[in-house]
XYZ file of C-alpha atoms in Angstrom:
693
model
C -0.177 -0.174 0.005
C 3.114 2.253 0.480
C 3.980 2.288 -2.968
C 0.078 3.020 -4.110
C -0.241 6.082 -1.522
C 1.446 8.727 -3.588
C -0.710 7.695 -6.704
C -3.881 7.944 -4.450
C -2.921 11.453 -3.290
C -2.256 12.498 -7.048
C -5.846 11.060 -8.042
C -7.410 13.120 -5.124
C -5.691 15.975 -6.759
C -6.424 15.086 -10.535
C -7.968 18.200 -12.444
C -10.911 15.820 -13.674
C -13.626 15.975 -11.044
C -14.865 12.494 -12.028
C -11.454 10.975 -11.333
C -11.314 12.778 -7.770
C -14.553 11.429 -7.031
C -13.491 7.760 -8.082
C -10.399 8.172 -5.837
C -12.425 9.435 -2.966
C -14.968 6.099 -3.263
C -11.621 4.057 -3.229
C -10.156 5.723 -0.216
C -13.145 5.234 1.798
C -13.004 1.312 1.094
C -9.197 1.573 1.884
C -9.747 3.503 4.978
C -12.282 1.137 6.324
C -10.195 -2.001 5.813
C -6.596 -0.493 6.159
C -6.744 2.570 8.330
C -3.302 1.685 10.063
C -1.462 0.969 6.799
C -2.556 4.717 5.351
C -0.851 6.483 8.600
C 2.227 7.530 6.673
C 0.016 9.257 4.251
C -2.454 11.118 6.488
C -1.171 14.532 6.075
C -1.037 14.455 2.503
C -4.496 12.618 2.497
C -6.475 15.208 4.836
C -4.881 18.087 2.559
C -6.218 16.465 -0.283
C -9.657 16.027 1.449
C -9.974 19.616 2.620
C -9.315 20.604 -1.063
C -11.869 18.478 -2.594
C -14.394 19.649 0.004
C -13.632 23.369 -0.486
C -14.107 22.771 -4.431
C -17.321 20.851 -4.173
C -18.621 23.473 -1.821
C -18.429 26.432 -4.317
C -21.572 25.198 -6.067
C -24.716 23.031 -5.293
C -24.898 20.046 -7.825
C -25.989 16.477 -7.598
C -22.346 15.566 -8.332
C -20.723 18.176 -5.628
C -23.370 16.687 -2.829
C -21.848 13.266 -3.618
C -17.960 14.496 -3.243
C -19.169 16.433 0.022
C -20.617 13.023 1.193
C -17.576 11.099 0.311
C -15.075 13.408 1.787
C -16.770 13.268 4.921
C -17.050 9.569 4.837
C -13.417 9.264 4.138
C -12.375 11.644 7.174
C -14.663 9.656 9.324
C -12.761 6.307 8.337
C -9.471 8.000 8.476
C -9.772 10.070 11.463
C -11.932 7.572 13.388
C -9.041 5.222 14.062
C -7.057 8.229 15.714
C -4.515 10.282 14.171
C -1.153 11.327 15.492
C -1.715 14.189 18.298
C 0.646 16.376 16.360
C -1.289 16.049 13.348
C -4.531 16.764 14.971
C -3.267 19.735 16.258
C -2.802 21.150 13.020
C -5.857 19.637 11.072
C -8.273 19.262 13.857
C -9.506 23.006 13.888
C -9.368 22.992 9.802
C -11.442 19.841 9.941
C -14.019 20.781 12.556
C -15.119 24.082 11.212
C -16.087 23.241 7.977
C -17.943 19.998 8.823
C -19.674 22.059 11.525
C -21.186 24.235 8.711
C -22.169 21.076 6.685
C -24.696 20.432 9.601
C -26.886 23.113 8.150
C -26.627 21.772 4.314
C -29.969 21.181 2.428
C -29.188 17.527 1.620
C -29.851 15.556 4.780
C -27.218 12.613 3.426
C -24.503 15.588 3.791
C -25.601 16.419 7.214
C -25.308 12.805 8.304
C -22.121 12.116 6.802
C -20.670 15.629 8.600
C -22.072 14.490 11.625
C -20.221 11.032 11.379
C -17.055 12.893 10.707
C -17.496 15.223 13.476
C -17.666 12.605 16.051
C -14.599 10.844 14.712
C -12.657 14.316 14.628
C -13.544 14.959 18.319
C -12.482 11.641 19.479
C -9.146 12.022 17.498
C -8.688 15.484 18.933
C -9.266 14.534 22.551
C -11.493 16.468 25.282
C -8.954 19.399 25.699
C -8.453 20.400 21.976
C -12.166 19.965 21.438
C -13.388 21.752 24.175
C -13.501 25.288 22.336
C -15.747 23.842 19.936
C -17.795 21.511 22.069
C -20.937 23.496 22.869
C -21.401 24.962 19.668
C -21.293 21.363 18.026
C -23.532 20.012 20.640
C -25.976 22.901 19.884
C -25.773 22.200 16.048
C -26.289 18.594 16.597
C -29.036 18.725 19.052
C -31.503 19.795 16.430
C -31.557 16.425 14.961
C -31.743 14.190 18.033
C -35.519 13.832 18.103
C -36.191 14.447 14.513
C -38.941 11.830 12.908
C -39.872 11.753 9.220
C -38.912 9.525 6.216
C -35.883 7.246 5.897
C -33.181 9.639 5.224
C -34.293 11.702 8.298
C -34.121 9.150 10.583
C -30.720 8.156 9.076
C -29.428 11.734 9.985
C -30.888 11.260 13.533
C -28.930 7.920 13.636
C -25.774 9.580 12.609
C -26.227 12.491 15.207
C -26.725 9.923 18.008
C -23.877 8.150 16.986
C -21.614 10.986 16.957
C -22.645 12.358 20.176
C -21.621 8.981 21.934
C -18.182 9.500 20.369
C -18.137 13.040 21.502
C -19.096 11.926 24.892
C -16.028 9.503 24.708
C -13.828 12.271 24.090
C -14.820 15.026 26.682
C -15.623 12.758 29.468
C -18.707 12.410 31.894
C -18.581 15.691 33.702
C -18.656 17.939 30.403
C -21.314 15.757 28.828
C -23.444 15.739 31.753
C -25.708 18.328 30.677
C -26.751 16.376 27.490
C -26.918 12.713 28.634
C -30.503 12.656 30.348
C -32.096 14.094 27.033
C -29.969 12.169 24.590
C -30.624 8.808 26.596
C -34.407 9.620 26.722
C -34.282 9.993 22.724
C -32.573 6.840 22.064
C -35.239 5.021 24.340
C -38.105 6.813 22.261
C -36.410 5.832 19.164
C -36.813 2.101 19.421
C -40.602 2.713 18.967
C -39.783 4.127 15.514
C -39.747 1.854 12.114
C -35.943 1.986 11.831
C -33.755 -0.902 12.133
C -30.470 1.382 11.800
C -31.857 3.885 14.492
C -32.690 0.843 16.841
C -29.180 -0.622 16.399
C -27.587 3.267 16.862
C -29.672 3.486 20.265
C -27.983 0.217 21.384
C -24.386 1.396 20.411
C -25.029 4.718 22.154
C -25.681 2.921 25.509
C -22.417 0.905 25.109
C -20.603 4.195 24.563
C -22.190 5.964 27.448
C -21.816 3.279 29.912
C -18.016 3.415 29.079
C -17.960 6.885 29.926
C -20.219 6.938 32.986
C -19.469 3.657 34.383
C -21.356 3.111 37.896
C -22.891 6.521 37.111
C -24.820 4.943 34.350
C -27.209 2.911 36.763
C -29.995 5.617 36.500
C -30.514 4.565 32.908
C -30.152 0.762 33.406
C -34.115 -0.060 33.747
C -34.725 1.695 29.976
C -31.745 0.180 28.758
C -32.345 -3.236 29.994
C -35.946 -2.939 28.775
C -34.681 -2.175 25.392
C -32.123 -4.870 24.891
C -34.659 -7.579 26.513
C -37.458 -6.587 23.978
C -34.928 -6.975 21.136
C -33.561 -10.437 22.305
C -37.264 -11.645 22.490
C -38.161 -10.460 18.903
C -39.197 -13.159 16.380
C -40.384 -12.705 12.990
C -43.556 -13.993 12.141
C -43.370 -16.454 9.227
C -46.222 -16.361 6.635
C -46.559 -17.792 3.255
C -47.898 -14.707 1.384
C -49.595 -15.610 -2.058
C -47.786 -14.100 -5.094
C -44.373 -13.375 -2.830
C -41.517 -15.380 -2.832
C -38.765 -15.286 -0.062
C -36.208 -13.792 -2.670
C -38.809 -11.177 -3.524
C -38.369 -9.598 0.039
C -35.073 -7.810 1.252
C -33.476 -10.564 3.769
C -36.598 -12.638 3.393
C -38.486 -10.094 5.587
C -41.109 -7.518 4.940
C -42.272 -4.774 7.597
C -45.845 -4.158 8.054
C -47.068 -1.373 10.506
C -43.788 -1.948 12.521
C -44.031 -5.837 12.699
C -41.400 -7.864 10.973
C -42.972 -10.652 8.934
C -40.770 -13.444 7.839
C -41.841 -14.466 4.212
C -42.149 -18.206 4.493
C -40.783 -20.394 1.440
C -43.608 -21.774 -0.565
C -44.260 -25.383 -1.030
C -42.761 -24.782 -4.717
C -39.497 -23.315 -3.386
C -39.056 -26.429 -0.745
C -39.603 -28.657 -3.570
C -37.074 -27.290 -5.708
C -34.549 -26.742 -2.790
C -34.953 -30.610 -2.127
C -34.630 -31.609 -5.749
C -31.456 -29.462 -6.159
C -29.714 -30.305 -2.790
C -31.051 -33.627 -1.755
C -33.559 -34.116 1.246
C -30.878 -34.885 3.525
C -28.951 -31.691 3.083
C -30.198 -29.298 5.709
C -28.050 -26.132 4.118
C -30.722 -25.430 1.725
C -32.941 -24.327 4.646
C -30.508 -21.858 6.164
C -29.926 -20.616 2.552
C -33.678 -19.669 2.108
C -33.873 -18.199 5.494
C -30.827 -15.777 5.105
C -29.696 -13.414 7.843
C -32.475 -10.981 8.709
C -32.684 -7.697 10.292
C -33.794 -9.182 13.746
C -30.606 -11.534 13.569
C -28.397 -8.285 13.274
C -30.170 -6.364 15.503
C -29.952 -9.104 18.236
C -26.168 -9.555 17.562
C -25.657 -5.737 18.344
C -28.051 -5.934 21.507
C -26.176 -8.918 22.804
C -22.676 -7.035 22.522
C -24.322 -4.033 24.140
C -25.574 -6.095 27.110
C -22.089 -7.185 27.559
C -20.619 -3.791 27.604
C -23.316 -2.517 29.836
C -22.784 -5.374 32.332
C -19.107 -4.926 32.126
C -18.903 -1.126 32.746
C -21.967 -0.122 34.759
C -23.664 -2.983 36.902
C -22.713 -3.496 40.402
C -23.979 -6.805 42.231
C -27.524 -5.314 43.147
C -27.982 -4.697 38.966
C -26.489 -7.968 38.343
C -28.827 -9.728 40.497
C -32.008 -7.690 39.195
C -31.083 -7.974 35.371
C -28.596 -11.007 34.806
C -30.847 -13.953 35.700
C -33.638 -12.914 33.417
C -31.022 -12.246 30.791
C -29.773 -15.665 30.866
C -33.210 -16.713 29.709
C -32.836 -14.707 26.567
C -29.232 -15.388 25.684
C -28.930 -18.922 25.982
C -31.308 -19.831 23.310
C -29.276 -17.745 20.886
C -26.144 -19.666 21.416
C -27.637 -22.103 19.068
C -28.997 -19.403 16.567
C -28.469 -20.400 12.787
C -26.900 -16.959 12.502
C -23.307 -17.287 13.616
C -23.066 -13.597 14.517
C -25.673 -14.247 17.217
C -23.794 -17.320 18.321
C -20.598 -15.523 18.671
C -21.939 -12.443 20.367
C -24.172 -14.551 22.883
C -21.105 -16.591 24.057
C -19.178 -13.529 24.271
C -21.716 -11.985 26.559
C -21.879 -15.097 28.717
C -18.136 -14.927 29.150
C -18.224 -11.120 29.817
C -21.098 -11.255 32.368
C -19.158 -14.196 34.183
C -15.786 -12.154 34.359
C -17.794 -9.140 35.551
C -19.700 -11.012 38.443
C -16.196 -12.600 39.341
C -14.733 -9.099 39.666
C -17.570 -7.779 41.859
C -17.382 -10.746 44.172
C -13.682 -10.312 44.486
C -13.613 -6.726 45.144
C -16.214 -7.249 47.963
C -14.104 -9.988 49.341
C -10.811 -8.634 48.895
C -9.212 -11.802 48.048
C -7.282 -12.218 44.966
C -7.470 -15.671 43.241
C -4.498 -17.963 43.672
C -3.408 -20.311 40.585
C -3.876 -23.887 40.727
C -6.302 -26.876 41.146
C -7.824 -27.653 43.752
C -8.970 -24.104 44.335
C -7.689 -22.336 47.056
C -10.845 -20.003 47.874
C -14.380 -21.451 47.316
C -16.562 -19.161 44.823
C -19.912 -17.721 45.832
C -22.571 -20.291 44.971
C -24.498 -17.819 42.547
C -20.913 -17.455 40.781
C -20.486 -21.316 40.446
C -24.059 -21.649 38.822
C -23.403 -18.861 36.502
C -20.084 -20.526 35.349
C -22.050 -23.789 34.855
C -24.387 -22.102 32.453
C -21.354 -20.196 30.629
C -19.277 -23.570 30.316
C -22.167 -25.655 29.066
C -23.342 -23.289 26.396
C -19.481 -23.036 25.478
C -18.796 -26.765 25.295
C -22.052 -27.248 22.993
C -20.091 -25.537 20.212
C -16.450 -25.110 20.903
C -15.435 -28.656 19.506
C -17.880 -28.415 16.420
C -18.655 -25.162 15.285
C -17.692 -24.862 11.600
C -17.185 -20.964 11.630
C -14.062 -19.803 12.466
C -15.326 -16.231 13.659
C -17.471 -18.312 16.248
C -14.482 -20.458 17.370
C -12.219 -17.324 17.471
C -14.353 -15.320 19.628
C -14.713 -18.377 22.208
C -11.032 -18.405 22.169
C -10.449 -14.727 22.957
C -13.086 -14.906 25.870
C -11.761 -18.102 27.600
C -8.451 -16.744 27.132
C -9.225 -13.301 28.728
C -11.310 -14.904 31.443
C -8.678 -17.456 32.703
C -6.087 -14.658 32.906
C -8.534 -12.363 34.839
C -10.449 -14.719 36.920
C -8.272 -17.692 37.580
C -8.847 -21.402 37.507
C -12.353 -21.707 39.273
C -14.161 -21.988 35.778
C -11.727 -24.892 34.691
C -13.388 -26.718 37.807
C -17.038 -26.992 36.047
C -17.726 -30.405 34.849
C -15.701 -31.426 31.864
C -14.460 -27.920 31.369
C -10.786 -28.404 31.719
C -10.066 -31.968 29.706
C -12.699 -30.342 26.713
C -10.487 -27.218 26.905
C -7.274 -29.246 26.449
C -8.848 -31.303 23.534
C -10.253 -28.321 21.583
C -6.899 -26.563 21.843
C -4.996 -29.617 20.755
C -7.349 -29.877 17.405
C -6.878 -26.227 16.734
C -3.196 -25.979 16.957
C -2.753 -29.004 15.022
C -5.172 -27.892 12.185
C -7.686 -30.560 12.685
C -10.637 -28.545 13.979
C -13.914 -28.780 12.040
C -13.701 -24.883 11.384
C -10.155 -25.415 9.703
C -11.444 -28.118 7.152
C -13.241 -25.704 5.023
C -10.403 -23.793 3.253
C -11.744 -25.013 -0.116
C -8.382 -24.138 -2.109
C -5.831 -27.104 -1.562
C -3.127 -24.607 -1.916
C -4.199 -22.951 1.318
C -3.836 -26.466 3.333
C -0.357 -25.953 4.745
C 1.287 -27.315 7.511
C 2.992 -25.354 10.360
C 6.452 -25.292 8.297
C 4.909 -23.794 5.324
C 2.895 -21.013 7.059
C -0.748 -20.164 7.194
C -3.204 -17.616 5.724
C -4.257 -14.701 7.950
C -7.581 -16.248 8.339
C -6.341 -19.504 9.287
C -3.913 -18.069 11.675
C -6.138 -15.990 13.741
C -8.028 -18.961 15.000
C -4.642 -20.685 15.911
C -3.382 -17.416 17.556
C -6.323 -17.125 19.866
C -6.408 -20.747 20.684
C -2.585 -20.256 21.944
C -3.611 -17.262 23.986
C -6.120 -19.803 25.756
C -2.862 -22.164 26.405
C -1.454 -19.083 27.930
C -4.687 -18.598 29.982
C -4.245 -22.024 31.035
C -0.726 -21.126 32.221
C -1.791 -17.984 33.948
C -4.673 -19.827 36.005
C -2.950 -22.999 36.923
C 0.566 -21.819 37.609
C 3.149 -24.878 38.403
C 0.237 -27.038 37.624
C 0.346 -26.282 33.888
C 3.616 -28.311 33.584
C 1.586 -31.516 33.059
C -0.443 -29.807 30.457
C 2.798 -28.444 28.634
C 3.405 -31.992 27.608
C 0.282 -31.843 25.790
C 1.157 -28.465 23.905
C 4.996 -28.550 23.603
C 5.531 -30.188 20.548
C 3.046 -28.438 18.317
C 4.071 -24.965 19.727
C 7.687 -25.871 19.051
C 6.777 -26.804 15.347
C 5.377 -23.041 15.110
C 8.697 -21.732 16.621
C 10.425 -23.370 13.305
C 7.929 -22.167 11.024
C 8.727 -20.342 7.768
C 6.724 -17.570 8.646
C 7.991 -14.751 10.809
C 4.764 -14.176 12.700
C 4.178 -17.813 13.567
C 7.919 -17.994 14.919
C 7.378 -14.800 17.035
C 4.261 -15.962 18.267
C 5.118 -19.187 19.294
C 8.386 -17.898 21.046
C 6.457 -15.380 22.995
C 3.974 -18.002 24.164
C 6.826 -20.087 25.249
C 8.368 -17.486 27.260
C 4.989 -16.654 28.955
C 4.488 -20.358 29.506
C 7.782 -20.457 31.519
C 6.871 -17.361 33.384
C 3.755 -18.845 34.868
C 4.991 -22.683 35.008
C 7.905 -21.415 37.476
C 9.915 -24.205 38.616
C 7.730 -26.804 36.899
C 9.507 -25.946 33.488
C 12.626 -27.713 34.964
C 11.959 -30.997 33.314
C 11.633 -29.080 29.951
C 14.956 -27.071 30.000
C 16.697 -29.479 27.631
C 14.249 -29.299 25.001
C 13.389 -25.644 25.132
C 16.938 -24.012 25.322
C 18.506 -25.249 22.074
C 14.993 -23.771 20.337
C 15.241 -20.483 21.969
C 19.090 -20.285 21.554
C 18.797 -20.698 17.988
C 15.945 -18.058 17.567
C 18.441 -15.594 19.146
C 19.738 -15.338 15.348
C 16.474 -15.352 13.697
C 16.157 -12.889 10.793
C 12.938 -11.558 12.168
C 13.530 -9.050 14.954
C 10.195 -9.397 17.056
C 11.236 -13.373 17.086
C 14.881 -12.483 18.553
C 13.367 -9.975 20.876
C 10.923 -12.605 22.132
C 13.584 -15.362 22.266
C 15.853 -13.248 24.674
C 12.851 -12.776 27.098
C 12.307 -16.582 27.117
C 15.745 -17.310 27.690
C 15.876 -15.148 30.610
C 12.670 -16.583 32.084
C 13.963 -20.128 31.408
C 17.224 -19.558 33.176
C 15.626 -17.895 36.362
C 12.795 -20.418 36.806
C 14.876 -23.569 35.884
C 16.487 -25.299 38.753
C 18.521 -27.514 36.058
C 21.642 -25.563 36.314
C 23.708 -28.349 34.584
C 21.964 -27.573 31.360
C 21.614 -23.679 31.669
C 24.974 -22.546 33.396
C 27.284 -23.967 30.926
C 25.666 -22.268 27.894
C 25.947 -18.762 29.504
C 29.062 -17.676 27.397
C 27.374 -18.686 24.337
C 24.098 -16.954 25.141
C 26.028 -13.778 26.102
C 28.009 -13.725 22.936
C 24.658 -13.582 21.140
C 22.868 -11.265 23.424
C 25.671 -8.311 24.050
C 25.414 -7.270 20.262
C 21.613 -6.931 20.448
C 21.739 -4.627 23.113
C 22.359 -2.004 20.541
C 19.444 -2.890 18.189
C 16.656 -0.211 18.683
C 13.794 -2.178 17.353
C 11.007 -4.578 18.558
C 11.989 -3.901 22.296
C 15.175 -5.866 21.680
C 17.346 -3.620 23.868
C 14.775 -3.852 26.679
C 14.445 -7.733 26.684
C 17.863 -8.291 26.222
C 18.660 -6.226 29.413
C 16.101 -8.024 31.323
C 17.373 -11.420 30.133
C 20.943 -10.723 31.174
C 19.955 -9.361 34.580
C 17.758 -12.592 35.042
C 20.877 -14.246 34.195
C 22.778 -12.582 36.802
C 20.049 -13.071 39.434
C 20.323 -16.807 38.734
C 24.253 -16.917 38.962
C 25.392 -13.817 40.647
C 29.150 -14.599 40.136
C 31.407 -11.530 40.537
C 33.359 -12.287 37.489
C 29.965 -12.489 35.284
C 28.495 -9.155 36.850
C 31.659 -7.368 36.227
C 31.852 -8.593 32.477
C 28.017 -8.066 31.414
C 26.419 -5.446 33.932
C 28.439 -2.388 32.569
C 26.915 -3.010 29.174
C 23.444 -3.359 30.551
C 23.872 0.003 32.318
C 24.981 1.799 29.192
C 21.188 1.529 27.735
C 19.512 2.347 31.072
C 16.892 3.638 31.942
C 14.702 1.548 29.381
C 12.407 3.691 26.961
C 9.884 0.952 25.991
C 9.560 -2.395 27.841
C 8.825 -1.000 31.475
C 7.888 -4.627 32.515
C 11.504 -5.293 32.174
C 12.681 -3.167 34.848
C 11.621 -5.133 37.431
C 14.204 -8.044 36.851
C 16.890 -5.438 36.162
C 16.431 -3.626 39.388
C 15.636 -6.610 41.450
C 19.102 -7.892 40.281
C 20.801 -4.709 41.141
C 19.463 -4.596 44.606
C 20.159 -8.263 45.470
C 23.799 -7.830 44.104
C 24.112 -4.928 46.711
C 22.266 -6.689 49.225
C 24.709 -9.758 48.889
C 27.543 -7.256 48.922
C 28.984 -8.362 45.612
C 32.189 -6.380 44.838
C 31.633 -6.153 41.257
C 28.377 -4.030 41.603
C 29.972 -1.733 44.380
C 32.628 -0.564 41.792
C 29.780 0.786 39.572
C 27.723 2.868 42.038
C 28.807 6.423 40.586
C 27.135 4.994 37.254
C 24.042 3.214 38.826
C 23.163 6.095 41.225
C 21.950 8.560 38.696
C 20.257 5.736 36.485
C 18.303 5.004 39.775
C 17.446 8.589 40.365
C 16.322 8.943 36.576
C 13.809 5.965 36.794
C 12.362 7.225 39.886
C 11.194 10.355 37.950
C 8.315 10.548 35.591
C 6.759 8.715 33.832
C 5.447 7.047 36.788
C 4.731 3.856 34.820
C 8.254 3.063 34.435
C 8.034 1.212 37.841
C 5.561 -1.119 39.564
C 4.945 -0.098 43.297
C 7.207 -2.934 44.784
C 9.999 -2.207 42.330
C 9.701 1.362 43.144
C 9.969 0.607 46.817
C 13.218 -1.453 46.396
C 14.597 1.417 43.936
C 13.920 4.162 46.834
C 15.354 1.908 49.283
C 18.648 1.680 47.433
C 18.951 5.111 46.511
C 18.849 6.047 50.293
C 21.353 3.307 51.051
C 23.704 4.791 48.305
C 23.239 8.171 48.751
């Protein structure tokens, strides 16, 4: 794409307005799909968009209206992902003023597109930079919050409400407070209007406001859950209408007086489908039914339910709303529409994680890794866990949609990391999880058997398509979730996963190698001493990856070797390799990419902690001190300053000679930014500074 960017900019500045318009349409699609890849051309692209907007605003014509809409849409897509702060300082005011003027344009489509762009610009500018324009923009948008009329008018209302939700996220709860009550009331009223888009916008607005207001959004929960529950209970009425086939109606559905009626396949259509597909082939029924507007509304409602529970529900709200919600969510786990299955399962897991967090906050006890459990969960949490795991296991092993399996992976992995091992004690959950993960990382899951093109069916050495790799990548994240939740007990499960993970570590694809080495590193970290028996098989692979052509793989390998040497008690294997490892590491201290400097520094200090011989310290610590303080990966400050503290505590002569060099570094790392040090490490550094000063 980098090679195409100059051509795109050139076409946007072409003298022919037809060429410019075509370039705008192309840019919208590129920005929707590849916003990050366009980053290097942001300044030139925005300048070209402003030029097109100015030219099209000179006179009113159908083509110019189309150009203006396209410019607004392109800005929405480009800016919505967030631009560099320096760029927004320059272009924010230049963009917001003309967009504000377009809110009074005679064409409702232009007004809607401008509203969308304003929301994106506000989000990208941030609250302080947007503050001078906030009240005027809200006043201009406010006139459309309650408008009713034809489809174009309702589309404008939808865009305005969506924009206001993004503005709320930019300016924060206090500044937005004067508008939130009326806006939420209007969003609830919008549900009674015959507009699927407006209904979805209301749902998304509630999710945005719940994130902004958190627990303070509780006042609006009755109306919010009422709207979400009604959507989740919705069903199309199915009728056979004489003279009308299912194919004649959009999505097989017609709307009559606000009621959705699903056009039932006629006997002739059913007979034809059976004749063409065979009576035993069930897919034809899904093809006839299609994905309806109700399906998509329910998908969004499910996602929003998860957002609201996560951000705004306390235990009282959970008790009031979650039980009736389960009755509506669980049936959608078996929906024919994969979007609903995916959203339903995600919401179940997010709800479990939220309830776990609330009980943990109430008790003040943090979960401990390992099975048997160190703490007994609340009975209601256990009951919820049973519902969640049963629904998950019903689909996880057999669903043939990769999106669904990928979403399950994401949620299981995140929940294990946040909530620990309790969910694994549900019936069959742990063995079934191991079985499913094994099929996924060996590419034998049903969702991986429909590639279609034989050329895509590649083994780990040959690499994966991006689509194929995503489901494997998220499965590996669940492996790390297991390691996090089980701690040293994960050692037994590593025997199952080690071979396929090491296979990925030798892949021809750099992404697969770097990911696999990162997984090995994190697994070692959480296994602790249980990694000892695997030292002989892991060390040669990780050592080899220190010479990898890919910088991220090298960086991850350095991190992994440090973890292995620190945690393994097999010193007969690790200590004799110190000289070879250090020969590979020392040149990497000067490599300024992929956090290599930081991870190598952390690795060397872990090696020192494991074997603090004065000769070793004297040889390698000065080179580490030369690159301190770290600039990127602050997590590696912990092993570095723990090692230095330990050396002083042991009165190591090699470190004492380096005090004049060490003390200024300690003082720098105690200065802002605060996130350089975790509280425990900060306390160690402060103690050391006091002792050395």
